[in-house]
Amino acid sequence: MSELLPYFIKLVLEFKRTKVSVHTVHKLFDLIYNLHGKERSFEENYILAECYHLLGYRNKAEKILESVISTAGKKENEKALKLILKLRKGNAAITIREKQYRDLREASEPKKQIPLSFDDFTVIREDGIYRIAFSTRITRLVIFNKNVQTGDIDIFSKVQPDEFIILQLIYHFEWLSELEKELTAFYKTAETDYKPEKTDPDWFNGLDIWDVLVEIDSQEIIHTELLVQDYYNHNFGFHLSLQDQTITDLQYDPVL
């Protein structure tokens, strides 16, 4: 990129003036992607570190600077060390979670659930409980329009799963893949501590699924518990509970 430094200075000013608009976050990530794909000079490494610093990734910024100190000149070395000290001082002063901005463009793109069939499930009996595992063909599923590794999904049943129960599970996962309207509506009325006062349309896109537990009770009712990271709420996590095709509870947990 020609005239990199003037471009970066202008971008920083826009980033601060707009109070971290989505547009400027995207521009900073585009600059990061561009710089990662090339051999970098000291100036380019310094700007890359500053990009990470602005976006809240202090450790990444520090590692980049530490990697170039040994080959930098005296003035460049002093400049890098000054920013490292600033990063470390900031880390020591943090008493609450620092905001880390993310590029949500990929997260907002619609994702289609992988078609599931009866052959994609294996039933294993363990201590009187049935565990339902995915076949090796299925390595991920779409939940809330996120790609979730099947290794993070546990399924148990108190009754021996038959074709009807497996069919219920297939329908349940199809429903979970496209839950934006129901989840957003439930979230707006949920009574829970640590809930931010305002959300915007990207709230759903910024969610990350940590863990999924599906339990089928003796009445063949599907109970689902999810641990979800909320990017828009300082990366706090919340527990989400569902029963069949109904959301029943949402509670933030500051420990997550």
PDB file of C-alpha atoms in Angstrom:
ATOM      1  CA  MET A   1       0.000   0.000   0.000  1.00  0.00           C
ATOM      2  CA  SER A   2       1.510   3.351  -1.036  1.00  0.00           C
ATOM      3  CA  GLU A   3       1.803   6.186   1.500  1.00  0.00           C
ATOM      4  CA  LEU A   4       1.025   3.780   4.325  1.00  0.00           C
ATOM      5  CA  LEU A   5       1.821   6.106   7.231  1.00  0.00           C
ATOM      6  CA  PRO A   6      -0.432   9.023   6.094  1.00  0.00           C
ATOM      7  CA  TYR A   7      -3.217   6.521   5.402  1.00  0.00           C
ATOM      8  CA  PHE A   8      -2.842   4.987   8.870  1.00  0.00           C
ATOM      9  CA  ILE A   9      -2.801   8.373  10.623  1.00  0.00           C
ATOM     10  CA  LYS A  10      -5.982   9.384   8.795  1.00  0.00           C
ATOM     11  CA  LEU A  11      -7.600   6.061   9.714  1.00  0.00           C
ATOM     12  CA  VAL A  12      -6.707   6.457  13.403  1.00  0.00           C
ATOM     13  CA  LEU A  13      -8.266   9.913  13.456  1.00  0.00           C
ATOM     14  CA  GLU A  14     -11.432   8.556  11.826  1.00  0.00           C
ATOM     15  CA  PHE A  15     -11.467   5.609  14.256  1.00  0.00           C
ATOM     16  CA  LYS A  16     -11.426   7.979  17.246  1.00  0.00           C
ATOM     17  CA  ARG A  17     -13.691  10.635  15.730  1.00  0.00           C
ATOM     18  CA  THR A  18     -16.451   8.130  14.957  1.00  0.00           C
ATOM     19  CA  LYS A  19     -16.049   6.486  18.385  1.00  0.00           C
ATOM     20  CA  VAL A  20     -15.055   3.168  16.837  1.00  0.00           C
ATOM     21  CA  SER A  21     -17.527   2.845  13.985  1.00  0.00           C
ATOM     22  CA  VAL A  22     -18.003  -0.548  12.334  1.00  0.00           C
ATOM     23  CA  HIS A  23     -16.621   0.948   9.115  1.00  0.00           C
ATOM     24  CA  THR A  24     -13.308   1.944  10.726  1.00  0.00           C
ATOM     25  CA  VAL A  25     -12.987  -1.426  12.472  1.00  0.00           C
ATOM     26  CA  HIS A  26     -13.337  -3.087   9.051  1.00  0.00           C
ATOM     27  CA  LYS A  27     -10.681  -0.764   7.618  1.00  0.00           C
ATOM     28  CA  LEU A  28      -8.239  -1.643  10.410  1.00  0.00           C
ATOM     29  CA  PHE A  29      -8.802  -5.354   9.850  1.00  0.00           C
ATOM     30  CA  ASP A  30      -8.305  -4.920   6.093  1.00  0.00           C
ATOM     31  CA  LEU A  31      -4.986  -3.211   6.856  1.00  0.00           C
ATOM     32  CA  ILE A  32      -4.004  -6.072   9.180  1.00  0.00           C
ATOM     33  CA  TYR A  33      -4.839  -8.664   6.499  1.00  0.00           C
ATOM     34  CA  ASN A  34      -2.808  -6.703   3.953  1.00  0.00           C
ATOM     35  CA  LEU A  35       0.242  -6.435   6.218  1.00  0.00           C
ATOM     36  CA  HIS A  36       0.146 -10.084   7.267  1.00  0.00           C
ATOM     37  CA  GLY A  37       0.378 -11.159   3.640  1.00  0.00           C
ATOM     38  CA  LYS A  38       3.805  -9.619   2.944  1.00  0.00           C
ATOM     39  CA  GLU A  39       7.370  -9.168   4.136  1.00  0.00           C
ATOM     40  CA  ARG A  40       7.257  -6.168   6.444  1.00  0.00           C
ATOM     41  CA  SER A  41       9.605  -3.277   7.175  1.00  0.00           C
ATOM     42  CA  PHE A  42       9.975  -1.929  10.710  1.00  0.00           C
ATOM     43  CA  GLU A  43       7.429   0.806   9.955  1.00  0.00           C
ATOM     44  CA  GLU A  44       4.929  -1.768   8.685  1.00  0.00           C
ATOM     45  CA  ASN A  45       5.442  -3.943  11.784  1.00  0.00           C
ATOM     46  CA  TYR A  46       4.976  -0.904  14.007  1.00  0.00           C
ATOM     47  CA  ILE A  47       1.755   0.050  12.238  1.00  0.00           C
ATOM     48  CA  LEU A  48       0.549  -3.556  12.450  1.00  0.00           C
ATOM     49  CA  ALA A  49       1.192  -3.509  16.210  1.00  0.00           C
ATOM     50  CA  GLU A  50      -0.656  -0.195  16.517  1.00  0.00           C
ATOM     51  CA  CYS A  51      -3.630  -1.677  14.630  1.00  0.00           C
ATOM     52  CA  TYR A  52      -3.819  -4.545  17.113  1.00  0.00           C
ATOM     53  CA  HIS A  53      -3.424  -2.067  19.975  1.00  0.00           C
ATOM     54  CA  LEU A  54      -6.365   0.022  18.751  1.00  0.00           C
ATOM     55  CA  LEU A  55      -8.521  -3.073  18.354  1.00  0.00           C
ATOM     56  CA  GLY A  56      -7.741  -4.229  21.906  1.00  0.00           C
ATOM     57  CA  TYR A  57      -5.272  -7.038  21.188  1.00  0.00           C
ATOM     58  CA  ARG A  58      -2.388  -5.866  23.369  1.00  0.00           C
ATOM     59  CA  ASN A  59      -0.610  -9.238  23.558  1.00  0.00           C
ATOM     60  CA  LYS A  60      -0.530  -9.591  19.758  1.00  0.00           C
ATOM     61  CA  ALA A  61       0.819  -6.052  19.425  1.00  0.00           C
ATOM     62  CA  GLU A  62       3.546  -6.734  21.983  1.00  0.00           C
ATOM     63  CA  LYS A  63       4.659  -9.969  20.293  1.00  0.00           C
ATOM     64  CA  ILE A  64       5.029  -8.212  16.937  1.00  0.00           C
ATOM     65  CA  LEU A  65       7.195  -5.491  18.473  1.00  0.00           C
ATOM     66  CA  GLU A  66       9.323  -7.962  20.437  1.00  0.00           C
ATOM     67  CA  SER A  67      10.021  -9.898  17.219  1.00  0.00           C
ATOM     68  CA  VAL A  68      11.619  -6.868  15.497  1.00  0.00           C
ATOM     69  CA  ILE A  69      13.590  -5.292  18.357  1.00  0.00           C
ATOM     70  CA  SER A  70      16.711  -7.405  17.817  1.00  0.00           C
ATOM     71  CA  THR A  71      17.104  -6.229  14.192  1.00  0.00           C
ATOM     72  CA  ALA A  72      15.906  -2.645  14.638  1.00  0.00           C
ATOM     73  CA  GLY A  73      18.125   0.408  14.639  1.00  0.00           C
ATOM     74  CA  LYS A  74      18.622   2.558  17.746  1.00  0.00           C
ATOM     75  CA  LYS A  75      15.776   5.007  17.046  1.00  0.00           C
ATOM     76  CA  GLU A  76      13.461   2.239  15.876  1.00  0.00           C
ATOM     77  CA  ASN A  77      14.337   0.200  18.970  1.00  0.00           C
ATOM     78  CA  GLU A  78      13.484   3.095  21.267  1.00  0.00           C
ATOM     79  CA  LYS A  79      10.185   3.638  19.442  1.00  0.00           C
ATOM     80  CA  ALA A  80       9.246  -0.043  19.769  1.00  0.00           C
ATOM     81  CA  LEU A  81      10.212  -0.215  23.446  1.00  0.00           C
ATOM     82  CA  LYS A  82       8.162   2.903  24.187  1.00  0.00           C
ATOM     83  CA  LEU A  83       5.028   1.292  22.730  1.00  0.00           C
ATOM     84  CA  ILE A  84       5.755  -2.005  24.545  1.00  0.00           C
ATOM     85  CA  LEU A  85       5.931  -0.139  27.864  1.00  0.00           C
ATOM     86  CA  LYS A  86       2.650   1.575  27.013  1.00  0.00           C
ATOM     87  CA  LEU A  87       1.027  -1.780  26.250  1.00  0.00           C
ATOM     88  CA  ARG A  88       2.298  -3.383  29.470  1.00  0.00           C
ATOM     89  CA  LYS A  89       1.244  -0.416  31.572  1.00  0.00           C
ATOM     90  CA  GLY A  90      -2.215  -0.617  30.033  1.00  0.00           C
ATOM     91  CA  ASN A  91      -2.449  -4.327  30.794  1.00  0.00           C
ATOM     92  CA  ALA A  92      -1.491  -3.761  34.419  1.00  0.00           C
ATOM     93  CA  ALA A  93      -4.084  -1.004  34.811  1.00  0.00           C
ATOM     94  CA  ILE A  94      -7.008  -3.001  33.425  1.00  0.00           C
ATOM     95  CA  THR A  95      -9.549  -3.877  36.133  1.00  0.00           C
ATOM     96  CA  ILE A  96     -12.387  -4.903  33.798  1.00  0.00           C
ATOM     97  CA  ARG A  97     -12.326  -6.760  30.514  1.00  0.00           C
ATOM     98  CA  GLU A  98     -10.906  -4.641  27.750  1.00  0.00           C
ATOM     99  CA  LYS A  99     -12.974  -4.446  24.605  1.00  0.00           C
ATOM    100  CA  GLN A 100     -11.531  -6.459  21.733  1.00  0.00           C
ATOM    101  CA  TYR A 101     -13.087  -5.474  18.421  1.00  0.00           C
ATOM    102  CA  ARG A 102     -13.822  -8.144  15.846  1.00  0.00           C
ATOM    103  CA  ASP A 103     -14.380  -8.331  12.110  1.00  0.00           C
ATOM    104  CA  LEU A 104     -17.976  -9.570  11.903  1.00  0.00           C
ATOM    105  CA  ARG A 105     -18.292  -9.578   8.120  1.00  0.00           C
ATOM    106  CA  GLU A 106     -17.789 -13.333   7.792  1.00  0.00           C
ATOM    107  CA  ALA A 107     -20.000 -13.988  10.831  1.00  0.00           C
ATOM    108  CA  SER A 108     -22.903 -12.121   9.214  1.00  0.00           C
ATOM    109  CA  GLU A 109     -22.868 -14.207   6.018  1.00  0.00           C
ATOM    110  CA  PRO A 110     -25.768 -16.722   5.947  1.00  0.00           C
ATOM    111  CA  LYS A 111     -24.669 -20.318   6.557  1.00  0.00           C
ATOM    112  CA  LYS A 112     -26.632 -23.411   5.592  1.00  0.00           C
ATOM    113  CA  GLN A 113     -26.988 -26.374   7.896  1.00  0.00           C
ATOM    114  CA  ILE A 114     -25.360 -29.581   6.713  1.00  0.00           C
ATOM    115  CA  PRO A 115     -28.169 -32.027   5.766  1.00  0.00           C
ATOM    116  CA  LEU A 116     -28.346 -34.717   8.452  1.00  0.00           C
ATOM    117  CA  SER A 117     -29.589 -38.289   8.097  1.00  0.00           C
ATOM    118  CA  PHE A 118     -30.090 -41.273  10.417  1.00  0.00           C
ATOM    119  CA  ASP A 119     -26.662 -42.626   9.392  1.00  0.00           C
ATOM    120  CA  ASP A 120     -24.983 -39.517  10.822  1.00  0.00           C
ATOM    121  CA  PHE A 121     -25.741 -40.584  14.412  1.00  0.00           C
ATOM    122  CA  THR A 122     -24.290 -43.379  16.519  1.00  0.00           C
ATOM    123  CA  VAL A 123     -25.870 -44.511  19.808  1.00  0.00           C
ATOM    124  CA  ILE A 124     -23.631 -45.694  22.662  1.00  0.00           C
ATOM    125  CA  ARG A 125     -24.947 -46.936  26.027  1.00  0.00           C
ATOM    126  CA  GLU A 126     -22.957 -45.738  29.051  1.00  0.00           C
ATOM    127  CA  ASP A 127     -24.030 -46.519  32.647  1.00  0.00           C
ATOM    128  CA  GLY A 128     -27.714 -46.699  31.803  1.00  0.00           C
ATOM    129  CA  ILE A 129     -27.630 -43.461  29.769  1.00  0.00           C
ATOM    130  CA  TYR A 130     -27.528 -43.317  25.984  1.00  0.00           C
ATOM    131  CA  ARG A 131     -24.944 -41.069  24.386  1.00  0.00           C
ATOM    132  CA  ILE A 132     -25.628 -40.018  20.813  1.00  0.00           C
ATOM    133  CA  ALA A 133     -22.494 -39.266  18.815  1.00  0.00           C
ATOM    134  CA  PHE A 134     -22.004 -37.870  15.336  1.00  0.00           C
ATOM    135  CA  SER A 135     -20.434 -39.907  12.558  1.00  0.00           C
ATOM    136  CA  THR A 136     -16.968 -38.916  11.353  1.00  0.00           C
ATOM    137  CA  ARG A 137     -18.613 -37.316   8.302  1.00  0.00           C
ATOM    138  CA  ILE A 138     -20.140 -34.574  10.441  1.00  0.00           C
ATOM    139  CA  THR A 139     -17.378 -32.395  11.909  1.00  0.00           C
ATOM    140  CA  ARG A 140     -19.399 -29.210  12.411  1.00  0.00           C
ATOM    141  CA  LEU A 141     -22.967 -27.955  12.592  1.00  0.00           C
ATOM    142  CA  VAL A 142     -24.483 -24.515  12.150  1.00  0.00           C
ATOM    143  CA  ILE A 143     -25.978 -23.142  15.378  1.00  0.00           C
ATOM    144  CA  PHE A 144     -27.198 -19.519  15.505  1.00  0.00           C
ATOM    145  CA  ASN A 145     -25.549 -19.100  12.077  1.00  0.00           C
ATOM    146  CA  LYS A 146     -22.164 -20.058  13.626  1.00  0.00           C
ATOM    147  CA  ASN A 147     -20.014 -23.002  12.627  1.00  0.00           C
ATOM    148  CA  VAL A 148     -19.747 -25.136  15.773  1.00  0.00           C
ATOM    149  CA  GLN A 149     -17.426 -28.141  15.978  1.00  0.00           C
ATOM    150  CA  THR A 150     -19.328 -31.330  16.807  1.00  0.00           C
ATOM    151  CA  GLY A 151     -16.689 -32.020  19.467  1.00  0.00           C
ATOM    152  CA  ASP A 152     -18.292 -29.159  21.436  1.00  0.00           C
ATOM    153  CA  ILE A 153     -21.744 -30.773  21.252  1.00  0.00           C
ATOM    154  CA  ASP A 154     -22.794 -33.513  23.727  1.00  0.00           C
ATOM    155  CA  ILE A 155     -26.075 -35.399  23.330  1.00  0.00           C
ATOM    156  CA  PHE A 156     -27.540 -37.741  25.965  1.00  0.00           C
ATOM    157  CA  SER A 157     -30.858 -39.556  26.218  1.00  0.00           C
ATOM    158  CA  LYS A 158     -32.623 -41.254  29.143  1.00  0.00           C
ATOM    159  CA  VAL A 159     -34.576 -43.420  26.687  1.00  0.00           C
ATOM    160  CA  GLN A 160     -33.180 -45.597  23.941  1.00  0.00           C
ATOM    161  CA  PRO A 161     -33.128 -43.433  20.820  1.00  0.00           C
ATOM    162  CA  ASP A 162     -35.285 -44.746  18.011  1.00  0.00           C
ATOM    163  CA  GLU A 163     -35.881 -43.336  14.539  1.00  0.00           C
ATOM    164  CA  PHE A 164     -38.458 -40.867  15.872  1.00  0.00           C
ATOM    165  CA  ILE A 165     -36.024 -39.408  18.435  1.00  0.00           C
ATOM    166  CA  ILE A 166     -33.253 -39.128  15.830  1.00  0.00           C
ATOM    167  CA  LEU A 167     -35.721 -37.375  13.526  1.00  0.00           C
ATOM    168  CA  GLN A 168     -36.563 -34.982  16.365  1.00  0.00           C
ATOM    169  CA  LEU A 169     -32.852 -34.243  16.813  1.00  0.00           C
ATOM    170  CA  ILE A 170     -32.397 -33.557  13.102  1.00  0.00           C
ATOM    171  CA  TYR A 171     -35.314 -31.112  13.164  1.00  0.00           C
ATOM    172  CA  HIS A 172     -33.983 -29.546  16.385  1.00  0.00           C
ATOM    173  CA  PHE A 173     -30.574 -28.830  14.867  1.00  0.00           C
ATOM    174  CA  GLU A 174     -32.197 -27.392  11.748  1.00  0.00           C
ATOM    175  CA  TRP A 175     -34.202 -25.064  14.010  1.00  0.00           C
ATOM    176  CA  LEU A 176     -31.095 -24.066  15.995  1.00  0.00           C
ATOM    177  CA  SER A 177     -29.273 -23.075  12.812  1.00  0.00           C
ATOM    178  CA  GLU A 178     -31.709 -20.214  12.100  1.00  0.00           C
ATOM    179  CA  LEU A 179     -32.711 -18.763  15.433  1.00  0.00           C
ATOM    180  CA  GLU A 180     -31.883 -15.088  15.016  1.00  0.00           C
ATOM    181  CA  LYS A 181     -35.395 -13.616  15.292  1.00  0.00           C
ATOM    182  CA  GLU A 182     -36.502 -15.753  18.250  1.00  0.00           C
ATOM    183  CA  LEU A 183     -33.240 -15.305  20.171  1.00  0.00           C
ATOM    184  CA  THR A 184     -33.057 -11.539  19.571  1.00  0.00           C
ATOM    185  CA  ALA A 185     -36.683 -11.081  20.645  1.00  0.00           C
ATOM    186  CA  PHE A 186     -36.169 -13.200  23.777  1.00  0.00           C
ATOM    187  CA  TYR A 187     -32.948 -11.363  24.613  1.00  0.00           C
ATOM    188  CA  LYS A 188     -34.617  -7.956  24.555  1.00  0.00           C
ATOM    189  CA  THR A 189     -37.107  -8.993  27.251  1.00  0.00           C
ATOM    190  CA  ALA A 190     -34.833 -11.298  29.298  1.00  0.00           C
ATOM    191  CA  GLU A 191     -34.340 -10.279  32.933  1.00  0.00           C
ATOM    192  CA  THR A 192     -30.680 -10.898  33.839  1.00  0.00           C
ATOM    193  CA  ASP A 193     -27.808  -9.115  35.524  1.00  0.00           C
ATOM    194  CA  TYR A 194     -24.888  -7.781  33.429  1.00  0.00           C
ATOM    195  CA  LYS A 195     -27.139  -7.222  30.420  1.00  0.00           C
ATOM    196  CA  PRO A 196     -26.138  -4.131  28.392  1.00  0.00           C
ATOM    197  CA  GLU A 197     -28.768  -1.432  28.023  1.00  0.00           C
ATOM    198  CA  LYS A 198     -28.456  -1.249  24.253  1.00  0.00           C
ATOM    199  CA  THR A 199     -27.903  -3.734  21.475  1.00  0.00           C
ATOM    200  CA  ASP A 200     -27.667  -3.276  17.723  1.00  0.00           C
ATOM    201  CA  PRO A 201     -28.272  -5.560  14.720  1.00  0.00           C
ATOM    202  CA  ASP A 202     -24.742  -6.987  14.965  1.00  0.00           C
ATOM    203  CA  TRP A 203     -25.343  -8.347  18.483  1.00  0.00           C
ATOM    204  CA  PHE A 204     -26.402 -11.724  17.086  1.00  0.00           C
ATOM    205  CA  ASN A 205     -23.485 -11.851  14.629  1.00  0.00           C
ATOM    206  CA  GLY A 206     -21.006 -11.278  17.470  1.00  0.00           C
ATOM    207  CA  LEU A 207     -22.120 -14.288  19.524  1.00  0.00           C
ATOM    208  CA  ASP A 208     -19.826 -17.316  19.818  1.00  0.00           C
ATOM    209  CA  ILE A 209     -20.952 -20.781  20.886  1.00  0.00           C
ATOM    210  CA  TRP A 210     -18.642 -22.342  23.475  1.00  0.00           C
ATOM    211  CA  ASP A 211     -20.454 -25.493  24.490  1.00  0.00           C
ATOM    212  CA  VAL A 212     -23.719 -27.293  23.694  1.00  0.00           C
ATOM    213  CA  LEU A 213     -25.416 -29.911  25.879  1.00  0.00           C
ATOM    214  CA  VAL A 214     -28.535 -31.697  24.582  1.00  0.00           C
ATOM    215  CA  GLU A 215     -30.459 -34.007  26.928  1.00  0.00           C
ATOM    216  CA  ILE A 216     -33.561 -36.007  26.031  1.00  0.00           C
ATOM    217  CA  ASP A 217     -35.675 -36.834  29.097  1.00  0.00           C
ATOM    218  CA  SER A 218     -37.920 -39.837  29.755  1.00  0.00           C
ATOM    219  CA  GLN A 219     -40.828 -37.999  28.100  1.00  0.00           C
ATOM    220  CA  GLU A 220     -38.699 -37.527  24.948  1.00  0.00           C
ATOM    221  CA  ILE A 221     -38.533 -33.765  25.520  1.00  0.00           C
ATOM    222  CA  ILE A 222     -35.308 -32.182  24.229  1.00  0.00           C
ATOM    223  CA  HIS A 223     -33.540 -29.903  26.735  1.00  0.00           C
ATOM    224  CA  THR A 224     -30.664 -27.826  25.344  1.00  0.00           C
ATOM    225  CA  GLU A 225     -28.126 -25.790  27.323  1.00  0.00           C
ATOM    226  CA  LEU A 226     -25.636 -23.530  25.571  1.00  0.00           C
ATOM    227  CA  LEU A 227     -22.715 -21.459  26.816  1.00  0.00           C
ATOM    228  CA  VAL A 228     -22.482 -18.368  24.630  1.00  0.00           C
ATOM    229  CA  GLN A 229     -19.874 -15.595  24.502  1.00  0.00           C
ATOM    230  CA  ASP A 230     -21.313 -12.112  23.951  1.00  0.00           C
ATOM    231  CA  TYR A 231     -18.811 -10.007  22.009  1.00  0.00           C
ATOM    232  CA  TYR A 232     -20.923  -6.869  22.389  1.00  0.00           C
ATOM    233  CA  ASN A 233     -20.992  -7.198  26.190  1.00  0.00           C
ATOM    234  CA  HIS A 234     -17.229  -7.235  26.920  1.00  0.00           C
ATOM    235  CA  ASN A 235     -17.076 -10.932  25.950  1.00  0.00           C
ATOM    236  CA  PHE A 236     -19.100 -11.964  28.998  1.00  0.00           C
ATOM    237  CA  GLY A 237     -20.728 -15.364  28.642  1.00  0.00           C
ATOM    238  CA  PHE A 238     -24.317 -16.362  29.242  1.00  0.00           C
ATOM    239  CA  HIS A 239     -26.212 -19.599  29.761  1.00  0.00           C
ATOM    240  CA  LEU A 240     -29.089 -20.150  27.357  1.00  0.00           C
ATOM    241  CA  SER A 241     -31.734 -22.793  28.046  1.00  0.00           C
ATOM    242  CA  LEU A 242     -34.180 -24.256  25.543  1.00  0.00           C
ATOM    243  CA  GLN A 243     -36.909 -26.879  25.723  1.00  0.00           C
ATOM    244  CA  ASP A 244     -37.820 -28.444  22.393  1.00  0.00           C
ATOM    245  CA  GLN A 245     -38.388 -25.436  20.097  1.00  0.00           C
ATOM    246  CA  THR A 246     -38.809 -22.862  22.874  1.00  0.00           C
ATOM    247  CA  ILE A 247     -36.242 -20.587  24.548  1.00  0.00           C
ATOM    248  CA  THR A 248     -36.864 -20.704  28.301  1.00  0.00           C
ATOM    249  CA  ASP A 249     -34.047 -18.785  30.038  1.00  0.00           C
ATOM    250  CA  LEU A 250     -30.989 -16.569  29.519  1.00  0.00           C
ATOM    251  CA  GLN A 251     -28.608 -15.662  32.340  1.00  0.00           C
ATOM    252  CA  TYR A 252     -25.238 -13.890  32.159  1.00  0.00           C
ATOM    253  CA  ASP A 253     -22.372 -15.379  34.146  1.00  0.00           C
ATOM    254  CA  PRO A 254     -19.473 -12.943  34.821  1.00  0.00           C
ATOM    255  CA  VAL A 255     -17.159 -15.881  35.514  1.00  0.00           C
ATOM    256  CA  LEU A 256     -17.387 -17.049  31.889  1.00  0.00           C
TER     257      LEU A 256
END
